[in-house]
């Protein structure tokens, strides 16, 4: 049988190993950026005076996120009670991603996603983007479906969901 000292030492070793494993896992996670857009148009996400909010979340497993790599762009719309009205994903191979959202009337939201340069990122690809300006990745139009209580994409301009989009520049 094990002595009490051996059990305590084994427990400490296991706890130490678990802490190191958790630290290692957390250091290899994805990087992400978010943009928030609210409805009604005059509301501000940070002032909690909105009824609905659109989140555009860009994530990448490669660091830094500003470099050209595969990105997953999640677009979500929810209300203050966290009822979800839209949850879409798109994949692009690009550098930084920015969204432009037009949401003047509740029933329709337009979202343009762009590849943009970042003045703090290094590299020739990023410098090219800064010189040329934003490149549209996709234009999305969503209409509110009252029957299903959700937003549905109504246009097919650009790429289909989850398809990779090649950037206009070579890496």
mmCIF file of N, CA, C and O in Angstrom, residues 39 52-54 75-79 83-88 90 102-103 105-111 141-154 161:
data_model
loop_
_atom_site.group_PDB
_atom_site.id
_atom_site.type_symbol
_atom_site.label_atom_id
_atom_site.label_comp_id
_atom_site.label_asym_id
_atom_site.label_seq_id
_atom_site.Cartn_x
_atom_site.Cartn_y
_atom_site.Cartn_z
ATOM 1 N N UNK A 39 -29.059 47.434 -33.451
ATOM 2 C CA UNK A 39 -30.315 47.933 -33.980
ATOM 3 C C UNK A 39 -31.184 48.312 -32.796
ATOM 4 O O UNK A 39 -31.232 47.570 -31.825
ATOM 5 N N UNK A 52 -31.345 44.669 -30.703
ATOM 6 C CA UNK A 52 -30.703 43.541 -31.379
ATOM 7 C C UNK A 52 -29.255 43.907 -31.638
ATOM 8 O O UNK A 52 -28.934 45.077 -31.849
ATOM 9 N N UNK A 53 -28.407 42.893 -31.661
ATOM 10 C CA UNK A 53 -26.989 43.149 -31.930
ATOM 11 C C UNK A 53 -26.467 42.121 -32.929
ATOM 12 O O UNK A 53 -26.867 40.958 -32.897
ATOM 13 N N UNK A 54 -25.631 42.602 -33.840
ATOM 14 C CA UNK A 54 -24.946 41.733 -34.790
ATOM 15 C C UNK A 54 -23.488 41.654 -34.368
ATOM 16 O O UNK A 54 -22.837 42.679 -34.162
ATOM 17 N N UNK A 75 -21.068 35.187 -38.121
ATOM 18 C CA UNK A 75 -21.997 36.313 -38.049
ATOM 19 C C UNK A 75 -23.188 35.851 -37.225
ATOM 20 O O UNK A 75 -23.833 34.851 -37.563
ATOM 21 N N UNK A 76 -23.440 36.578 -36.138
ATOM 22 C CA UNK A 76 -24.524 36.206 -35.236
ATOM 23 C C UNK A 76 -25.391 37.425 -34.959
ATOM 24 O O UNK A 76 -24.872 38.531 -34.801
ATOM 25 N N UNK A 77 -26.692 37.201 -34.895
ATOM 26 C CA UNK A 77 -27.626 38.248 -34.477
ATOM 27 C C UNK A 77 -28.433 37.691 -33.311
ATOM 28 O O UNK A 77 -28.949 36.561 -33.387
ATOM 29 N N UNK A 78 -28.519 38.476 -32.239
ATOM 30 C CA UNK A 78 -29.345 38.067 -31.108
ATOM 31 C C UNK A 78 -29.980 39.296 -30.469
ATOM 32 O O UNK A 78 -29.561 40.428 -30.699
ATOM 33 N N UNK A 79 -30.996 39.042 -29.646
ATOM 34 C CA UNK A 79 -31.643 40.133 -28.922
ATOM 35 C C UNK A 79 -31.091 40.186 -27.498
ATOM 36 O O UNK A 79 -30.175 39.428 -27.148
ATOM 37 N N UNK A 83 -31.868 35.462 -27.575
ATOM 38 C CA UNK A 83 -32.538 34.674 -28.608
ATOM 39 C C UNK A 83 -31.765 34.877 -29.904
ATOM 40 O O UNK A 83 -31.527 36.017 -30.313
ATOM 41 N N UNK A 84 -31.360 33.791 -30.544
ATOM 42 C CA UNK A 84 -30.521 33.874 -31.737
ATOM 43 C C UNK A 84 -31.397 33.913 -32.987
ATOM 44 O O UNK A 84 -32.266 33.068 -33.178
ATOM 45 N N UNK A 85 -31.119 34.911 -33.843
ATOM 46 C CA UNK A 85 -31.861 35.100 -35.084
ATOM 47 C C UNK A 85 -31.028 34.768 -36.315
ATOM 48 O O UNK A 85 -31.562 34.634 -37.410
ATOM 49 N N UNK A 86 -29.715 34.681 -36.147
ATOM 50 C CA UNK A 86 -28.813 34.334 -37.249
ATOM 51 C C UNK A 86 -27.534 33.769 -36.650
ATOM 52 O O UNK A 86 -27.023 34.298 -35.649
ATOM 53 N N UNK A 87 -27.015 32.709 -37.269
ATOM 54 C CA UNK A 87 -25.744 32.115 -36.859
ATOM 55 C C UNK A 87 -25.118 31.494 -38.100
ATOM 56 O O UNK A 87 -25.398 30.350 -38.440
ATOM 57 N N UNK A 88 -24.302 32.266 -38.811
ATOM 58 C CA UNK A 88 -23.681 31.837 -40.065
ATOM 59 C C UNK A 88 -22.159 31.818 -39.929
ATOM 60 O O UNK A 88 -21.585 32.625 -39.188
ATOM 61 N N UNK A 90 -18.445 31.577 -42.358
ATOM 62 C CA UNK A 90 -17.794 31.647 -43.663
ATOM 63 C C UNK A 90 -16.305 31.447 -43.453
ATOM 64 O O UNK A 90 -15.770 31.797 -42.404
ATOM 65 N N UNK A 102 -25.095 47.606 -42.881
ATOM 66 C CA UNK A 102 -26.183 48.574 -43.063
ATOM 67 C C UNK A 102 -27.444 47.886 -42.552
ATOM 68 O O UNK A 102 -27.865 46.859 -43.095
ATOM 69 N N UNK A 103 -28.026 48.472 -41.498
ATOM 70 C CA UNK A 103 -29.207 47.878 -40.862
ATOM 71 C C UNK A 103 -30.164 48.997 -40.494
ATOM 72 O O UNK A 103 -30.355 49.334 -39.336
ATOM 73 N N UNK A 105 -33.560 49.211 -41.447
ATOM 74 C CA UNK A 105 -34.876 48.702 -41.052
ATOM 75 C C UNK A 105 -34.682 47.259 -40.591
ATOM 76 O O UNK A 105 -33.862 46.513 -41.151
ATOM 77 N N UNK A 106 -35.415 46.874 -39.583
ATOM 78 C CA UNK A 106 -35.196 45.577 -38.942
ATOM 79 C C UNK A 106 -35.244 44.417 -39.927
ATOM 80 O O UNK A 106 -34.455 43.473 -39.813
ATOM 81 N N UNK A 107 -36.117 44.449 -40.888
ATOM 82 C CA UNK A 107 -36.369 43.313 -41.772
ATOM 83 C C UNK A 107 -35.216 42.968 -42.701
ATOM 84 O O UNK A 107 -35.207 41.897 -43.298
ATOM 85 N N UNK A 108 -34.248 43.867 -42.868
ATOM 86 C CA UNK A 108 -33.161 43.602 -43.811
ATOM 87 C C UNK A 108 -31.837 44.113 -43.249
ATOM 88 O O UNK A 108 -31.736 45.244 -42.779
ATOM 89 N N UNK A 109 -30.834 43.255 -43.344
ATOM 90 C CA UNK A 109 -29.476 43.650 -42.941
ATOM 91 C C UNK A 109 -28.518 43.305 -44.077
ATOM 92 O O UNK A 109 -28.600 42.224 -44.677
ATOM 93 N N UNK A 110 -27.656 44.266 -44.418
ATOM 94 C CA UNK A 110 -26.648 44.079 -45.461
ATOM 95 C C UNK A 110 -25.276 44.088 -44.794
ATOM 96 O O UNK A 110 -24.968 45.000 -44.018
ATOM 97 N N UNK A 111 -24.474 43.098 -45.141
ATOM 98 C CA UNK A 111 -23.142 42.972 -44.552
ATOM 99 C C UNK A 111 -22.138 42.755 -45.671
ATOM 100 O O UNK A 111 -22.262 41.812 -46.456
ATOM 101 N N UNK A 141 -26.853 39.696 -47.978
ATOM 102 C CA UNK A 141 -28.119 40.346 -47.654
ATOM 103 C C UNK A 141 -28.978 39.303 -46.940
ATOM 104 O O UNK A 141 -29.169 38.187 -47.443
ATOM 105 N N UNK A 142 -29.457 39.684 -45.773
ATOM 106 C CA UNK A 142 -30.328 38.819 -44.989
ATOM 107 C C UNK A 142 -31.684 39.486 -44.823
ATOM 108 O O UNK A 142 -31.758 40.689 -44.567
ATOM 109 N N UNK A 143 -32.743 38.696 -44.966
ATOM 110 C CA UNK A 143 -34.110 39.159 -44.748
ATOM 111 C C UNK A 143 -34.670 38.413 -43.535
ATOM 112 O O UNK A 143 -34.396 37.226 -43.350
ATOM 113 N N UNK A 144 -35.485 39.138 -42.759
ATOM 114 C CA UNK A 144 -36.109 38.516 -41.602
ATOM 115 C C UNK A 144 -37.282 37.648 -42.042
ATOM 116 O O UNK A 144 -38.162 38.087 -42.771
ATOM 117 N N UNK A 145 -37.300 36.403 -41.609
ATOM 118 C CA UNK A 145 -38.370 35.449 -41.896
ATOM 119 C C UNK A 145 -39.251 35.363 -40.651
ATOM 120 O O UNK A 145 -38.875 34.734 -39.658
ATOM 121 N N UNK A 146 -40.415 36.006 -40.701
ATOM 122 C CA UNK A 146 -41.315 36.063 -39.537
ATOM 123 C C UNK A 146 -41.803 34.671 -39.133
ATOM 124 O O UNK A 146 -41.926 34.385 -37.948
ATOM 125 N N UNK A 147 -42.069 33.841 -40.112
ATOM 126 C CA UNK A 147 -42.586 32.503 -39.818
ATOM 127 C C UNK A 147 -41.607 31.693 -38.970
ATOM 128 O O UNK A 147 -41.991 31.023 -38.023
ATOM 129 N N UNK A 148 -40.319 31.749 -39.317
ATOM 130 C CA UNK A 148 -39.298 30.974 -38.609
ATOM 131 C C UNK A 148 -38.546 31.789 -37.553
ATOM 132 O O UNK A 148 -37.641 31.268 -36.909
ATOM 133 N N UNK A 149 -38.880 33.068 -37.448
ATOM 134 C CA UNK A 149 -38.264 33.944 -36.451
ATOM 135 C C UNK A 149 -36.734 33.956 -36.566
ATOM 136 O O UNK A 149 -36.017 33.801 -35.582
ATOM 137 N N UNK A 150 -36.252 34.150 -37.812
ATOM 138 C CA UNK A 150 -34.809 34.179 -38.046
ATOM 139 C C UNK A 150 -34.501 34.968 -39.315
ATOM 140 O O UNK A 150 -35.373 35.222 -40.142
ATOM 141 N N UNK A 151 -33.233 35.358 -39.442
ATOM 142 C CA UNK A 151 -32.774 36.003 -40.669
ATOM 143 C C UNK A 151 -32.263 34.931 -41.617
ATOM 144 O O UNK A 151 -31.570 34.002 -41.201
ATOM 145 N N UNK A 152 -32.606 35.077 -42.916
ATOM 146 C CA UNK A 152 -32.144 34.143 -43.936
ATOM 147 C C UNK A 152 -31.459 34.918 -45.039
ATOM 148 O O UNK A 152 -31.911 35.991 -45.430
ATOM 149 N N UNK A 153 -30.397 34.341 -45.540
ATOM 150 C CA UNK A 153 -29.667 34.969 -46.637
ATOM 151 C C UNK A 153 -30.505 34.909 -47.899
ATOM 152 O O UNK A 153 -31.039 33.854 -48.251
ATOM 153 N N UNK A 154 -30.594 36.047 -48.582
ATOM 154 C CA UNK A 154 -31.423 36.118 -49.787
ATOM 155 C C UNK A 154 -30.614 36.287 -51.063
ATOM 156 O O UNK A 154 -31.158 36.102 -52.146
ATOM 157 N N UNK A 161 -21.491 29.618 -48.541
ATOM 158 C CA UNK A 161 -21.048 29.403 -47.170
ATOM 159 C C UNK A 161 -19.934 28.371 -47.109
ATOM 160 O O UNK A 161 -19.938 27.393 -47.833
#
